[in-house]
Amino acid sequence: MLGSCSEETVEKVDCTKSDLAIGITKTKYADCGLSNGEITVEAAGGKAPYRYSIDGGNLQSSAIFVDVVGGLHVMAVLDANNCTVSVNTFMGNKEPFAVNSTATPSGCGDDKGTITVTPLGGKPPYKYQLGENNDNYQLTNTWQGLKSGRYSIWVDDSNNCFFGIFVTVPSGISYSASIAPIIETKCAISTCHNGSQVPDFRAFATVKANADKIKSKVLDLTMPPGNPLSFEEIQAISCWADDGAPNN
């Protein structure tokens, strides 16, 4: 009598709906020109066990990659459902040289900002890159036409050493010239934030501490009540808050 065989049903997973994720948890910079760096990743979601790779290489069970050279790397994870995700990371070198930077304001809602960087040390000629996850090196050390915000800059010298810094381009909105008049005439007034209710906006420190809340309320038009701001005033407050609420 012949026995019957049954095939095990394997559930197919739609990887586009998977919550599999990968992130960088630790980076040990490499020495200039050497492959002695280290990158540690961490996976979450999906289905364990996980296997990892760097730059499309062989899969490994360890989340730690050693003997890594400085530069742009693609870190990937493959889970038990055969789903994969990746993340780019740019690993620099151990303090090969320093980089000074200057930035000029963009204007509120405009894109007139500039960044200029100057390497101190290392070996010229240098190459310069704006951003981490691309390969858009240039030979000039200045970028123009920038909106306000935080930018990463990478500098590469002829020894293949990398150094990265973050540079913030402000909008340039002045508290004393643009924001204080709004606060004084429409917020820190009788029956409002002039001491009759908290917070008291007669003190700059309080205004600064509440900058994000002020921005949120003027954007949703709930502040100041009964005394609406113009579009230009709302934009100015938003830009000033995004600059970090400076006392300028």
XYZ file of N, CA and C in Angstrom:
744
model
N 0.852 -1.188 0.000
C 0.000 0.000 0.000
C 0.885 1.233 0.000
N 0.575 2.104 -0.921
C 1.408 3.295 -1.032
C 0.928 4.356 -0.058
N 1.877 5.001 0.633
C 1.505 6.106 1.509
C 1.340 7.390 0.729
N 0.644 8.332 1.270
C 0.438 9.624 0.607
C 1.360 10.664 1.205
N 1.840 11.538 0.383
C 2.737 12.609 0.836
C 2.015 13.931 0.722
N 2.206 14.802 1.657
C 1.598 16.134 1.595
C 2.696 17.182 1.584
N 2.546 18.168 0.755
C 3.545 19.235 0.677
C 3.243 20.308 1.717
N 4.281 20.755 2.371
C 4.134 21.826 3.363
C 3.871 23.146 2.658
N 2.856 23.813 3.091
C 2.513 25.101 2.491
C 3.423 26.194 3.046
N 4.100 26.870 2.157
C 4.989 27.959 2.564
C 4.296 29.285 2.285
N 4.103 30.059 3.329
C 3.422 31.340 3.180
C 4.341 32.352 2.495
N 3.830 32.926 1.460
C 4.600 33.941 0.762
C 4.408 35.296 1.432
N 5.485 36.025 1.576
C 5.448 37.323 2.250
C 5.612 38.427 1.225
N 4.776 39.432 1.331
C 4.900 40.612 0.477
C 5.916 41.554 1.131
N 7.119 41.576 0.602
C 8.196 42.349 1.230
C 7.936 43.855 1.178
N 7.080 44.289 0.266
C 6.775 45.730 0.212
C 5.986 46.171 1.431
N 5.380 45.209 2.138
C 4.607 45.524 3.340
C 5.352 45.152 4.620
N 6.570 44.672 4.473
C 7.356 44.277 5.637
C 7.816 45.495 6.428
N 7.920 45.330 7.747
C 8.436 46.411 8.604
C 9.919 46.236 8.891
N 10.583 45.435 8.075
C 12.021 45.225 8.243
C 12.767 46.551 8.114
N 13.710 46.775 9.031
C 14.473 48.029 9.018
C 15.904 47.749 9.461
N 16.807 48.631 9.053
C 18.208 48.533 9.448
C 18.730 49.922 9.767
N 19.568 50.009 10.788
C 20.158 51.289 11.170
C 21.607 51.112 11.587
N 22.334 52.219 11.604
C 23.738 52.222 12.024
C 23.780 52.534 13.519
N 24.407 51.678 14.315
C 24.467 51.908 15.758
C 25.843 52.360 16.238
N 26.884 52.039 15.466
C 28.235 52.413 15.900
C 29.158 52.485 14.704
N 30.023 53.479 14.691
C 31.017 53.612 13.635
C 32.376 53.900 14.257
N 33.360 53.124 13.907
C 34.744 53.354 14.327
C 35.517 53.768 13.092
N 35.942 55.020 13.054
C 36.586 55.558 11.862
C 37.899 54.835 11.552
N 38.183 54.753 10.254
C 39.429 54.141 9.792
C 40.555 55.165 9.798
N 41.796 54.668 9.895
C 42.945 55.534 9.701
C 43.049 55.877 8.216
N 43.662 57.000 7.919
C 43.773 57.443 6.533
C 44.467 56.404 5.660
N 43.802 56.043 4.566
C 44.376 55.122 3.611
C 44.386 53.671 4.038
N 43.834 53.348 5.226
C 43.853 51.973 5.728
C 42.431 51.417 5.840
N 42.327 50.099 5.747
C 41.034 49.426 5.890
C 40.922 48.866 7.302
N 40.828 49.740 8.291
C 40.740 49.276 9.680
C 39.579 49.926 10.425
N 38.582 50.375 9.677
C 37.391 50.929 10.307
C 36.409 49.834 10.692
N 35.357 50.238 11.386
C 34.366 49.271 11.854
C 32.985 49.907 11.829
N 31.998 49.160 11.324
C 30.616 49.626 11.286
C 29.734 48.558 11.921
N 28.890 48.971 12.859
C 27.939 48.060 13.496
C 26.526 48.474 13.118
N 25.733 47.507 12.666
C 24.355 47.772 12.275
C 23.408 47.030 13.200
N 22.134 47.389 13.123
C 21.113 46.705 13.914
C 19.844 46.597 13.079
N 19.265 45.395 13.048
C 18.036 45.167 12.297
C 16.855 45.044 13.252
N 15.668 45.366 12.740
C 14.449 45.247 13.521
C 13.306 44.928 12.566
N 12.227 44.350 13.111
C 11.078 44.017 12.286
C 11.343 42.798 11.430
N 10.493 42.584 10.444
C 10.672 41.421 9.593
C 10.631 40.136 10.392
N 11.436 39.156 9.998
C 11.496 37.867 10.684
C 12.937 37.429 10.849
N 13.347 37.215 12.100
C 14.699 36.721 12.384
C 14.791 35.248 11.964
N 15.997 34.735 11.731
C 17.284 35.415 11.901
C 17.622 36.325 10.728
N 18.530 37.259 11.005
C 18.950 38.209 9.990
C 20.357 37.870 9.508
N 20.637 38.241 8.268
C 21.993 38.201 7.736
C 22.304 39.550 7.104
N 23.568 39.931 7.139
C 23.951 41.291 6.778
C 25.027 41.282 5.698
N 25.088 42.397 4.954
C 26.147 42.545 3.959
C 26.554 44.008 3.866
N 27.745 44.221 3.306
C 28.241 45.574 3.065
C 28.626 45.694 1.592
N 28.095 46.720 0.951
C 28.423 47.022 -0.449
C 28.148 45.845 -1.386
N 27.076 45.085 -1.114
C 26.695 43.985 -1.987
C 27.563 42.752 -1.871
N 28.377 42.680 -0.810
C 29.274 41.539 -0.622
C 28.574 40.340 -0.020
N 29.376 39.391 0.467
C 28.839 38.157 1.040
C 28.025 38.430 2.304
N 26.975 37.617 2.487
C 26.140 37.751 3.681
C 26.850 37.163 4.890
N 26.610 37.742 6.065
C 27.183 37.238 7.309
C 26.148 37.372 8.417
N 26.286 36.521 9.438
C 25.337 36.555 10.555
C 25.667 37.662 11.545
N 26.917 38.086 11.584
C 27.332 39.138 12.509
C 26.899 40.508 11.998
N 26.476 41.360 12.925
C 26.067 42.721 12.577
C 27.242 43.689 12.633
N 28.438 43.166 12.860
C 29.640 44.000 12.971
C 30.525 43.763 11.750
N 30.915 44.838 11.091
C 31.799 44.748 9.926
C 33.137 45.386 10.280
N 34.210 44.642 10.064
C 35.551 45.128 10.381
C 36.351 45.285 9.097
N 37.522 45.881 9.230
C 38.421 46.101 8.092
C 37.746 46.920 6.999
N 37.055 47.981 7.430
C 36.309 48.834 6.505
C 37.123 50.084 6.202
N 37.172 50.478 4.929
C 37.877 51.687 4.521
C 36.910 52.866 4.576
N 37.427 54.058 4.764
C 36.579 55.239 4.795
C 35.890 55.472 3.461
N 34.704 56.058 3.512
C 33.953 56.347 2.293
C 32.493 55.968 2.422
N 31.790 55.988 1.297
C 30.366 55.667 1.251
C 30.173 54.160 1.212
N 29.290 53.640 2.069
C 29.016 52.210 2.119
C 27.513 51.957 2.171
N 27.103 50.830 1.572
C 25.705 50.409 1.580
C 25.584 49.202 2.506
N 24.850 49.368 3.603
C 24.665 48.306 4.581
C 23.279 47.696 4.373
N 23.220 46.372 4.228
C 21.951 45.707 3.921
C 21.685 44.580 4.898
N 20.390 44.253 5.064
C 19.981 43.122 5.891
C 19.007 42.272 5.091
N 19.122 40.972 5.244
C 18.215 39.999 4.632
C 17.599 39.185 5.758
N 16.258 39.101 5.819
C 15.629 38.361 6.909
C 15.200 36.971 6.449
N 14.550 36.225 7.364
C 14.156 34.843 7.071
C 13.049 34.757 6.036
N 12.374 35.854 5.777
C 11.344 35.892 4.734
C 11.921 36.240 3.374
N 13.245 36.361 3.325
C 13.939 36.739 2.089
C 13.642 38.179 1.669
N 13.291 39.000 2.648
C 13.096 40.432 2.398
C 14.401 41.157 2.734
N 14.663 42.240 2.047
C 15.901 42.977 2.284
C 15.660 44.475 2.257
N 16.384 45.199 3.082
C 16.395 46.663 3.079
C 17.835 47.089 3.273
N 18.131 48.325 2.915
C 19.507 48.815 3.043
C 19.512 50.265 3.498
N 20.667 50.709 3.951
C 20.874 52.099 4.350
C 22.276 52.499 3.931
N 22.422 53.728 3.477
C 23.741 54.246 3.120
C 24.377 54.945 4.309
N 25.676 54.806 4.437
C 26.395 55.532 5.476
C 27.746 55.968 4.936
N 28.187 57.120 5.370
C 29.473 57.658 4.927
C 30.414 57.666 6.122
N 31.442 56.846 6.071
C 32.373 56.733 7.192
C 33.636 57.536 6.907
N 33.995 58.382 7.828
C 35.181 59.210 7.662
C 36.433 58.545 8.195
N 37.463 59.353 8.359
C 38.730 58.874 8.897
C 39.011 59.550 10.228
N 39.958 58.991 10.969
C 40.301 59.512 12.285
C 40.991 60.864 12.190
N 40.258 61.920 12.423
C 40.800 63.269 12.559
C 42.019 63.532 11.678
N 41.901 63.379 10.356
C 43.078 63.587 9.508
C 43.456 65.059 9.404
N 42.460 65.923 9.491
C 42.687 67.366 9.455
C 41.412 68.027 9.943
N 41.436 69.322 10.069
C 40.257 70.065 10.521
C 39.675 70.840 9.352
N 38.434 71.263 9.513
C 37.756 72.031 8.470
C 37.015 73.193 9.118
N 37.306 74.404 8.675
C 36.556 75.582 9.094
C 35.438 75.850 8.098
N 34.374 76.499 8.569
C 33.240 76.774 7.680
C 32.624 78.130 7.980
N 32.053 78.726 6.949
C 31.259 79.939 7.095
C 29.990 79.763 6.270
N 28.905 80.375 6.717
C 27.628 80.296 6.010
C 26.991 81.668 5.988
N 26.329 81.988 4.902
C 25.589 83.241 4.804
C 24.100 82.915 4.745
N 23.246 83.817 5.240
C 21.810 83.538 5.317
C 21.164 83.315 3.952
N 20.104 82.523 3.991
C 19.370 82.203 2.768
C 18.262 83.203 2.478
N 17.828 83.927 3.531
C 16.597 84.698 3.418
C 15.432 83.806 3.807
N 14.412 84.372 4.380
C 13.265 83.588 4.849
C 12.485 83.045 3.661
N 12.417 81.726 3.551
C 11.718 81.102 2.449
C 12.434 81.219 1.123
N 13.682 81.644 1.148
C 14.441 81.854 -0.085
C 15.593 80.850 -0.166
N 16.362 80.924 -1.236
C 17.471 79.983 -1.435
C 18.734 80.731 -1.841
N 19.067 81.758 -1.069
C 20.240 82.572 -1.372
C 21.413 82.288 -0.440
N 21.336 81.193 0.318
C 22.394 80.870 1.266
C 23.635 80.325 0.599
N 24.761 80.482 1.268
C 26.026 79.921 0.782
C 26.763 79.242 1.923
N 27.601 78.280 1.576
C 28.520 77.634 2.519
C 29.899 77.613 1.887
N 30.910 77.997 2.679
C 32.299 77.901 2.251
C 33.080 77.164 3.326
N 33.886 76.176 2.926
C 34.698 75.427 3.882
C 36.166 75.572 3.525
N 37.019 75.512 4.564
C 38.466 75.639 4.376
C 39.174 74.538 5.155
N 39.846 73.607 4.478
C 40.593 72.561 5.185
C 41.817 73.141 5.891
N 42.098 72.613 7.062
C 43.289 72.989 7.825
C 44.118 71.734 8.041
N 45.160 71.561 7.256
C 45.958 70.357 7.335
C 45.622 69.418 6.193
N 46.023 68.159 6.315
C 45.816 67.215 5.235
C 46.751 67.504 4.072
N 46.494 66.843 2.953
C 47.349 67.007 1.787
C 46.511 67.397 0.577
N 46.726 68.619 0.050
C 45.987 69.026 -1.155
C 46.474 68.251 -2.374
N 45.691 68.237 -3.444
C 44.421 68.948 -3.620
C 43.269 68.243 -2.901
N 42.205 69.029 -2.627
C 41.056 68.512 -1.918
C 39.856 68.374 -2.854
N 38.932 67.498 -2.468
C 37.627 67.396 -3.109
C 36.565 67.629 -2.042
N 35.422 68.176 -2.471
C 34.393 68.577 -1.518
C 33.037 67.988 -1.930
N 32.288 67.576 -0.912
C 30.971 66.986 -1.185
C 29.926 67.552 -0.241
N 28.767 67.873 -0.791
C 27.612 68.312 -0.003
C 26.671 67.135 0.141
N 26.452 66.679 1.373
C 25.584 65.528 1.605
C 26.375 64.251 1.783
N 25.723 63.237 2.396
C 26.420 61.999 2.734
C 26.122 60.853 1.778
N 24.938 60.805 1.255
C 24.510 59.601 0.548
C 24.580 59.725 -0.967
N 25.568 60.419 -1.430
C 25.731 60.544 -2.885
C 27.218 60.733 -3.195
N 27.529 60.817 -4.455
C 28.931 60.962 -4.859
C 29.051 62.147 -5.807
N 28.867 63.336 -5.243
C 28.869 64.549 -6.069
C 30.038 65.458 -5.704
N 31.228 64.871 -5.641
C 32.407 65.661 -5.279
C 32.665 66.763 -6.308
N 33.179 67.876 -5.791
C 33.559 68.994 -6.648
C 34.899 69.528 -6.170
N 35.547 70.314 -7.016
C 36.863 70.841 -6.688
C 36.806 72.192 -6.005
N 35.641 72.845 -6.055
C 35.489 74.132 -5.382
C 34.919 73.934 -3.991
N 35.245 74.867 -3.084
C 34.882 74.705 -1.676
C 33.693 75.563 -1.267
N 32.893 75.994 -2.236
C 31.745 76.852 -1.948
C 30.494 76.305 -2.630
N 29.376 76.409 -1.919
C 28.065 76.046 -2.477
C 27.146 77.259 -2.370
N 26.385 77.498 -3.406
C 25.474 78.633 -3.442
C 24.051 78.143 -3.708
N 23.097 79.072 -3.584
C 21.703 78.733 -3.865
C 21.101 77.773 -2.856
N 21.476 77.901 -1.581
C 21.019 76.985 -0.548
C 19.863 77.566 0.257
N 18.915 76.711 0.604
C 17.847 77.087 1.525
C 18.362 76.971 2.948
N 17.634 77.540 3.890
C 18.051 77.424 5.286
C 17.939 75.971 5.725
N 18.833 75.555 6.621
C 18.822 74.186 7.110
C 20.204 73.700 7.472
N 20.279 72.452 7.868
C 21.533 71.836 8.317
C 22.081 70.954 7.198
N 23.335 71.148 6.857
C 23.960 70.414 5.760
C 25.205 69.681 6.257
N 25.450 68.506 5.685
C 26.699 67.794 5.961
C 27.667 68.048 4.811
N 28.909 68.334 5.175
C 29.966 68.598 4.203
C 31.098 67.607 4.451
N 31.569 66.982 3.355
C 32.701 66.062 3.459
C 33.848 66.559 2.591
N 35.046 66.480 3.152
C 36.255 66.907 2.444
C 37.182 65.696 2.328
N 37.710 65.497 1.134
C 38.599 64.364 0.837
C 39.920 64.931 0.328
N 41.043 64.520 0.962
C 42.332 65.021 0.491
C 43.011 63.981 -0.408
N 44.211 64.280 -0.881
C 44.885 63.403 -1.837
C 45.401 62.123 -1.202
N 45.366 62.037 0.147
C 45.718 60.801 0.836
C 44.507 59.896 1.025
N 43.386 60.292 0.423
C 42.133 59.553 0.588
C 41.624 59.618 2.018
N 41.903 60.712 2.706
C 41.377 60.934 4.050
C 40.110 61.772 3.960
N 39.146 61.424 4.808
C 37.864 62.118 4.803
C 37.661 62.844 6.115
N 37.001 63.978 6.044
C 36.597 64.680 7.262
C 35.236 65.315 6.997
N 34.312 65.114 7.935
C 32.964 65.638 7.746
C 32.544 66.583 8.853
N 31.779 67.600 8.493
C 31.236 68.534 9.466
C 29.788 68.850 9.094
N 29.035 69.346 10.055
C 27.698 69.853 9.802
C 27.744 71.379 9.816
N 27.085 71.986 8.852
C 27.033 73.444 8.743
C 25.563 73.859 8.620
N 25.167 74.840 9.399
C 23.784 75.326 9.363
C 23.714 76.645 8.609
N 22.836 76.685 7.619
C 22.553 77.925 6.892
C 21.322 78.547 7.529
N 21.461 79.727 8.151
C 20.300 80.357 8.773
C 19.466 81.122 7.755
N 18.231 81.388 8.125
C 17.411 82.237 7.257
C 17.856 83.688 7.382
N 18.363 84.039 8.596
C 18.831 85.403 8.815
C 17.792 86.331 9.397
N 16.614 85.803 9.776
C 15.585 86.652 10.381
C 16.078 87.166 11.726
N 15.946 88.469 11.931
C 16.424 89.115 13.149
C 15.315 89.173 14.204
N 15.651 88.764 15.426
C 14.666 88.857 16.513
C 14.330 90.314 16.814
N 15.352 91.139 16.973
C 15.113 92.528 17.368
C 14.357 93.310 16.300
N 14.664 93.032 15.024
C 14.049 93.810 13.947
C 12.706 93.256 13.494
N 12.534 91.930 13.526
C 11.342 91.332 12.932
C 10.416 90.638 13.915
N 10.968 89.967 14.917
C 10.130 89.155 15.806
C 9.671 89.927 17.039
N 10.604 90.649 17.673
C 10.242 91.389 18.888
C 9.060 92.341 18.673
N 8.993 93.097 17.562
C 7.832 93.971 17.362
C 6.501 93.213 17.309
N 6.511 91.995 16.741
C 5.284 91.197 16.701
C 4.894 90.764 18.107
N 5.874 90.267 18.857
C 5.606 89.805 20.221
C 5.094 90.955 21.079
N 5.742 92.102 20.968
C 5.403 93.242 21.833
C 4.046 93.843 21.519
N 3.630 93.825 20.263
C 2.382 94.484 19.885
C 1.182 93.543 19.759
N 1.463 92.212 19.635
C 0.343 91.304 19.419
C 0.290 90.123 20.389
N 1.322 89.967 21.199
C 1.343 88.825 22.129
C 1.498 89.277 23.585
N 2.551 90.027 23.863
C 2.807 90.485 25.242
C 2.016 91.749 25.512
N 0.694 91.642 25.427
C -0.202 92.791 25.610
C -1.175 92.502 26.741
N -1.940 93.493 27.117
C -2.886 93.373 28.222
C -3.839 92.202 27.996
N -4.079 91.461 29.079
C -4.940 90.265 29.105
C -4.335 89.092 28.347
N -3.105 89.236 27.890
C -2.475 88.114 27.181
C -1.119 87.817 27.832
N -0.075 87.666 27.067
C 1.207 87.205 27.611
C 2.091 88.348 28.107
N 1.496 89.273 28.846
C 2.291 90.368 29.429
C 2.387 90.221 30.939
N 2.204 89.009 31.415
C 2.259 88.762 32.850
C 0.917 88.393 33.431
N -0.168 88.692 32.709
C -1.494 88.349 33.203
C -1.813 86.874 33.003
N -1.046 86.202 32.132
C -1.147 84.759 31.962
C 0.216 84.225 31.547
N 0.420 82.948 31.820
C 1.708 82.333 31.477
C 1.606 81.685 30.109
N 2.752 81.627 29.404
C 4.061 82.189 29.748
C 4.110 83.702 29.516
N 5.011 84.346 30.230
C 5.183 85.787 30.138
C 6.197 86.101 29.034
N 5.704 86.663 27.926
C 6.567 86.914 26.773
C 7.264 88.269 26.820
N 7.279 88.904 27.982
C 8.037 90.149 28.090
C 9.530 89.879 28.231
N 9.891 88.644 28.522
C 11.302 88.256 28.654
C 11.716 87.396 27.457
N 12.842 87.746 26.842
C 13.297 86.991 25.670
C 13.492 85.520 25.987
N 14.040 85.206 27.152
C 14.315 83.812 27.497
C 13.047 82.970 27.427
N 11.927 83.539 27.817
C 10.657 82.809 27.774
C 10.184 82.641 26.338
N 10.371 83.675 25.536
C 9.992 83.590 24.121
C 10.822 82.500 23.445
N 12.114 82.492 23.700
C 13.003 81.495 23.095
C 12.611 80.090 23.526
N 12.317 79.914 24.813
C 11.970 78.587 25.325
C 10.674 78.063 24.706
N 9.820 78.972 24.244
C 8.530 78.586 23.672
C 8.466 78.784 22.158
N 9.635 78.943 21.535
C 9.669 79.283 20.107
C 8.923 78.266 19.248
N 9.126 76.985 19.504
C 8.473 75.965 18.687
C 6.959 75.973 18.884
N 6.523 76.205 20.116
C 5.079 76.279 20.379
C 4.475 77.510 19.711
N 5.192 78.626 19.761
C 4.716 79.847 19.110
C 4.582 79.605 17.611
N 5.600 78.988 17.018
C 5.557 78.688 15.588
C 4.345 77.833 15.246
N 4.119 76.787 16.037
C 3.002 75.884 15.772
C 1.662 76.605 15.840
N 1.514 77.473 16.832
C 0.229 78.152 17.022
C -0.020 79.243 15.984
N 1.019 79.914 15.535
C 0.797 80.927 14.499
C 0.555 80.260 13.152
N 1.145 79.076 12.942
C 0.923 78.371 11.682
C -0.502 77.831 11.582
N -1.075 77.393 12.731
C -2.459 76.915 12.676
C -3.474 78.025 12.981
N -2.957 79.267 13.029
C -3.798 80.469 13.148
C -4.575 80.552 14.457
N -4.072 79.907 15.518
C -4.729 80.006 16.828
C -4.056 81.038 17.730
N -2.997 81.649 17.261
C -2.297 82.664 18.043
C -1.806 83.759 17.096
N -2.000 85.006 17.509
C -2.732 85.484 18.685
C -4.237 85.506 18.430
N -5.049 85.196 19.448
C -6.500 85.142 19.257
C -7.084 86.529 18.972
N -7.899 86.615 17.933
C -8.563 87.875 17.606
C -7.653 88.934 17.034
N -6.397 88.586 16.801
C -5.447 89.573 16.288
C -4.531 88.884 15.282
N -5.086 88.435 14.161
C -4.342 87.578 13.230
C -3.091 88.245 12.666
N -2.111 87.404 12.389
C -0.863 87.879 11.813
C -0.943 87.840 10.294
N -0.136 88.663 9.671
C -0.041 88.632 8.211
C 0.777 87.422 7.785
N 0.720 87.084 6.504
C 1.511 85.968 5.981
C 2.992 86.211 6.223
N 3.436 87.445 6.024
C 4.852 87.774 6.200
C 5.280 87.594 7.656
N 4.410 87.962 8.605
C 4.732 87.814 10.022
C 4.798 86.338 10.413
N 3.865 85.547 9.911
C 3.868 84.107 10.193
C 5.129 83.465 9.638
N 5.492 83.832 8.424
C 6.686 83.269 7.799
C 7.937 83.663 8.575
N 7.989 84.903 9.037
C 9.158 85.372 9.788
C 9.318 84.593 11.092
N 8.225 84.389 11.823
C 8.287 83.634 13.076
C 8.729 82.203 12.811
N 8.190 81.600 11.762
C 8.552 80.227 11.425
C 10.039 80.118 11.089
N 10.549 81.028 10.283
C 11.970 81.003 9.910
C 12.863 81.245 11.116
N 12.486 82.199 11.959
C 13.288 82.506 13.149
C 13.339 81.319 14.084
N 12.211 80.637 14.297
C 12.192 79.451 15.157
C 13.059 78.345 14.572
N 12.989 78.159 13.244
C 13.788 77.121 12.604
C 15.282 77.419 12.686
N 15.643 78.699 12.830
C 17.045 79.082 12.996
C 17.560 78.775 14.396
N 16.680 78.328 15.284
C 17.093 78.075 16.659
C 16.745 79.192 17.604
N 15.868 80.109 17.171
C 15.396 81.225 17.991
C 16.556 82.057 18.563
N 17.426 82.590 17.705
C 18.575 83.373 18.203
C 18.155 84.763 18.705
N 18.942 85.288 19.617
C 18.719 86.660 20.116
C 19.581 87.589 19.280
N 19.154 87.794 18.033
C 19.975 88.561 17.093
C 19.284 89.862 16.695
